[in-house]
Coordinates of C-alpha atoms in Angstrom, one line a residue:
L1 CA -12.4 -5.4 16.5
A2 CA -9.6 -5.5 19.0
H3 CA -11.7 -7.8 21.2
A4 CA -12.7 -10.1 18.3
T5 CA -9.1 -10.2 17.1
L6 CA -7.8 -11.1 20.6
Q7 CA -10.6 -13.6 21.2
R8 CA -10.1 -15.1 17.7
N9 CA -13.7 -14.6 16.5
K10 CA -14.8 -14.0 13.0
V11 CA -16.5 -10.6 12.3
A12 CA -19.0 -9.4 9.8
F13 CA -19.3 -5.8 8.6
R14 CA -20.2 -3.4 5.8
Y15 CA -17.1 -2.0 4.1
R16 CA -17.1 1.1 2.0
S17 CA -14.4 1.1 -0.7
R18 CA -12.3 4.2 -1.0
Q19 CA -11.8 3.6 -4.7
T20 CA -15.4 3.0 -5.7
D21 CA -17.3 4.4 -2.7
E22 CA -19.5 1.3 -2.8
D23 CA -20.5 -0.9 0.1
T24 CA -19.8 -4.7 0.3
Q25 CA -20.7 -7.0 3.1
R26 CA -17.7 -8.8 4.4
T27 CA -17.1 -11.7 6.8
V28 CA -13.4 -11.9 7.9
S29 CA -11.1 -13.7 10.2
P30 CA -9.2 -10.9 11.9
Q31 CA -5.5 -11.4 12.2
R32 CA -4.1 -8.2 13.6
L33 CA -4.6 -4.4 13.8
S34 CA -1.9 -2.3 12.1
H35 CA -1.0 1.3 12.3
Y36 CA 0.3 2.8 9.1
R37 CA 0.7 6.5 8.1
D38 CA -1.5 7.7 11.0
N39 CA -4.3 5.3 10.1
W40 CA -5.5 2.1 11.7
Y41 CA -6.2 -1.0 9.5
L42 CA -7.6 -4.5 10.2
D43 CA -5.4 -7.2 8.6
A44 CA -7.7 -10.1 8.0
Y45 CA -8.5 -13.2 5.9
C46 CA -11.5 -12.1 3.8
H47 CA -13.9 -15.0 3.2
L48 CA -15.6 -13.1 0.3
R49 CA -12.3 -12.5 -1.6
E50 CA -10.7 -15.7 -0.3
G51 CA -7.4 -14.0 0.6
L52 CA -5.6 -11.6 2.9
R53 CA -6.9 -8.0 2.8
S54 CA -6.4 -4.8 4.8
F55 CA -9.5 -2.8 5.9
S56 CA -9.3 0.8 6.9
L57 CA -11.1 1.0 10.3
E58 CA -12.9 4.2 9.5
R59 CA -14.5 2.5 6.4
I60 CA -16.0 -0.3 8.5
G61 CA -19.7 -0.1 9.6
D62 CA -22.3 -2.3 11.2
L63 CA -19.8 -4.5 12.8
Q64 CA -20.9 -7.8 14.3
V65 CA -18.7 -10.2 16.3
L66 CA -19.7 -13.7 15.2
P67 CA -19.5 -16.8 17.4
E68 CA -17.4 -18.8 14.9
R69 CA -13.7 -19.1 15.5
A70 CA -11.5 -17.1 13.1
D71 CA -9.2 -18.9 10.7
D72 CA -5.6 -18.6 11.9
I73 CA -3.0 -17.6 9.4
D74 CA 0.6 -18.4 10.1
A75 CA 2.5 -15.3 11.4
G76 CA 5.3 -15.9 8.8
E77 CA 2.7 -15.9 6.0
L78 CA 1.2 -12.7 7.4
D79 CA 4.6 -11.0 7.6
R80 CA 5.5 -12.1 4.0
H81 CA 2.2 -10.9 2.7
Y82 CA 2.0 -7.5 4.5
A83 CA 5.7 -6.6 4.7
D84 CA 7.0 -7.7 1.3
A85 CA 5.3 -5.2 -1.0
Y86 CA 5.1 -1.4 -0.9
G87 CA 2.9 0.1 1.8
I88 CA -0.6 -0.9 2.8
F89 CA -1.2 -2.4 -0.7
A90 CA 0.6 -5.5 0.3
G91 CA 1.2 -8.9 -1.3
T92 CA 4.2 -10.6 -2.6
A93 CA 6.2 -8.0 -4.6
D94 CA 6.3 -8.9 -8.3
K95 CA 7.8 -5.6 -9.7
V96 CA 10.6 -3.2 -8.8
A97 CA 10.2 0.5 -9.4
V98 CA 13.3 2.3 -10.4
L99 CA 13.2 6.0 -9.6
R100 CA 15.8 8.7 -10.2
F101 CA 15.7 11.9 -8.2
A102 CA 17.2 15.2 -9.1
A103 CA 20.4 16.2 -7.3
R104 CA 18.6 18.8 -5.3
R105 CA 16.4 16.1 -3.8
A106 CA 19.0 13.4 -3.4
R107 CA 20.0 14.1 0.2
W108 CA 16.3 14.4 1.2
V109 CA 15.2 11.1 -0.4
A110 CA 18.3 9.3 0.8
E111 CA 17.1 9.9 4.4
E112 CA 13.7 8.4 3.8
Q113 CA 12.7 4.7 4.0
W114 CA 10.1 3.9 1.4
H115 CA 10.4 0.2 1.9
P116 CA 12.4 -2.2 4.1
R117 CA 14.0 -3.9 1.1
Q118 CA 14.7 -0.8 -1.0
E119 CA 18.0 -0.4 -2.7
S120 CA 19.7 2.8 -3.6
R121 CA 22.7 4.4 -5.0
D122 CA 24.2 7.8 -5.7
L123 CA 24.7 8.6 -9.3
R124 CA 27.8 10.3 -10.7
D125 CA 25.8 13.4 -11.8
G126 CA 24.5 14.0 -8.2
R127 CA 21.2 12.3 -8.8
Y128 CA 19.9 9.5 -6.6
E129 CA 18.4 6.2 -7.7
L130 CA 16.0 4.3 -5.6
R131 CA 14.7 0.8 -6.3
I132 CA 11.5 -0.3 -4.5
P133 CA 9.8 -3.6 -4.7
Y134 CA 6.0 -3.4 -5.0
R135 CA 2.9 -5.3 -6.1
H136 CA 0.2 -2.6 -6.5
A137 CA 1.2 0.8 -7.8
Q138 CA -1.5 3.1 -6.3
E139 CA 0.2 4.2 -3.1
L140 CA 3.7 4.2 -4.8
I141 CA 2.3 6.6 -7.5
M142 CA 1.0 8.9 -4.8
D143 CA 4.5 9.1 -3.3
I144 CA 6.1 9.6 -6.7
L145 CA 3.8 12.5 -7.6
K146 CA 4.7 14.5 -4.5
Y147 CA 8.2 15.0 -6.0
G148 CA 6.9 16.4 -9.3
A149 CA 9.6 17.2 -11.8
D150 CA 12.3 16.1 -9.3
V151 CA 11.7 12.4 -9.9
E152 CA 11.7 10.3 -13.1
V153 CA 10.3 6.8 -13.2
M154 CA 12.8 4.7 -15.1
G155 CA 10.8 1.5 -14.9
P156 CA 8.8 -0.6 -15.2
K157 CA 7.3 0.8 -18.4
R158 CA 3.7 0.5 -17.1
L159 CA 4.5 2.5 -13.9
R160 CA 6.2 5.2 -16.0
E161 CA 3.2 5.4 -18.4
S162 CA 0.8 5.7 -15.4
V163 CA 2.8 8.6 -13.9
V164 CA 3.1 10.3 -17.3
G165 CA -0.6 10.0 -17.8
I166 CA -1.4 11.6 -14.4
F167 CA 1.0 14.5 -15.1
R168 CA -0.6 15.1 -18.5
E169 CA -4.1 15.2 -16.9
A170 CA -2.8 17.6 -14.3
A171 CA -1.3 19.9 -16.9
Q172 CA -4.7 20.0 -18.7
C173 CA -6.3 21.2 -15.5
Y174 CA -4.0 24.2 -15.6
G175 CA -4.5 24.8 -19.3
A176 CA -1.0 23.7 -20.2

């Protein structure tokens, strides 16, 4: 993949989705390799989905470097797409998560960077409010859940409902 990316060749591969565990055959124009949270990803233009996508390297199989030249995507467009939204689930952010953390977690969370364009403030009662732009909620929800009862999702409503639903399912697993 590194060679194809540097040489600007399209590649074809089988990709196994984490979410569905199903294989799809992809032909992509590699743009760059990215390292995020101890994992490597291929950022590429996917010709099947007709858009920019990220592919986890360990989910790629049967790789073939094709003789065709890869489509070049402007570096500014790549940066906007991959850097604007929360985490690896990139795209232009169209929502802002508002999270309020318990006072006992305020200092801890204040030292973390969840997103380059996050906004935060200390609240009078010692809690900490964090505003994070995002497009897809999946990875954001995982980070929210690790704080358990020490974080409350204030908005958007749909994100709050998703987190509440996950906590309810978890409580049922424990007979609560």
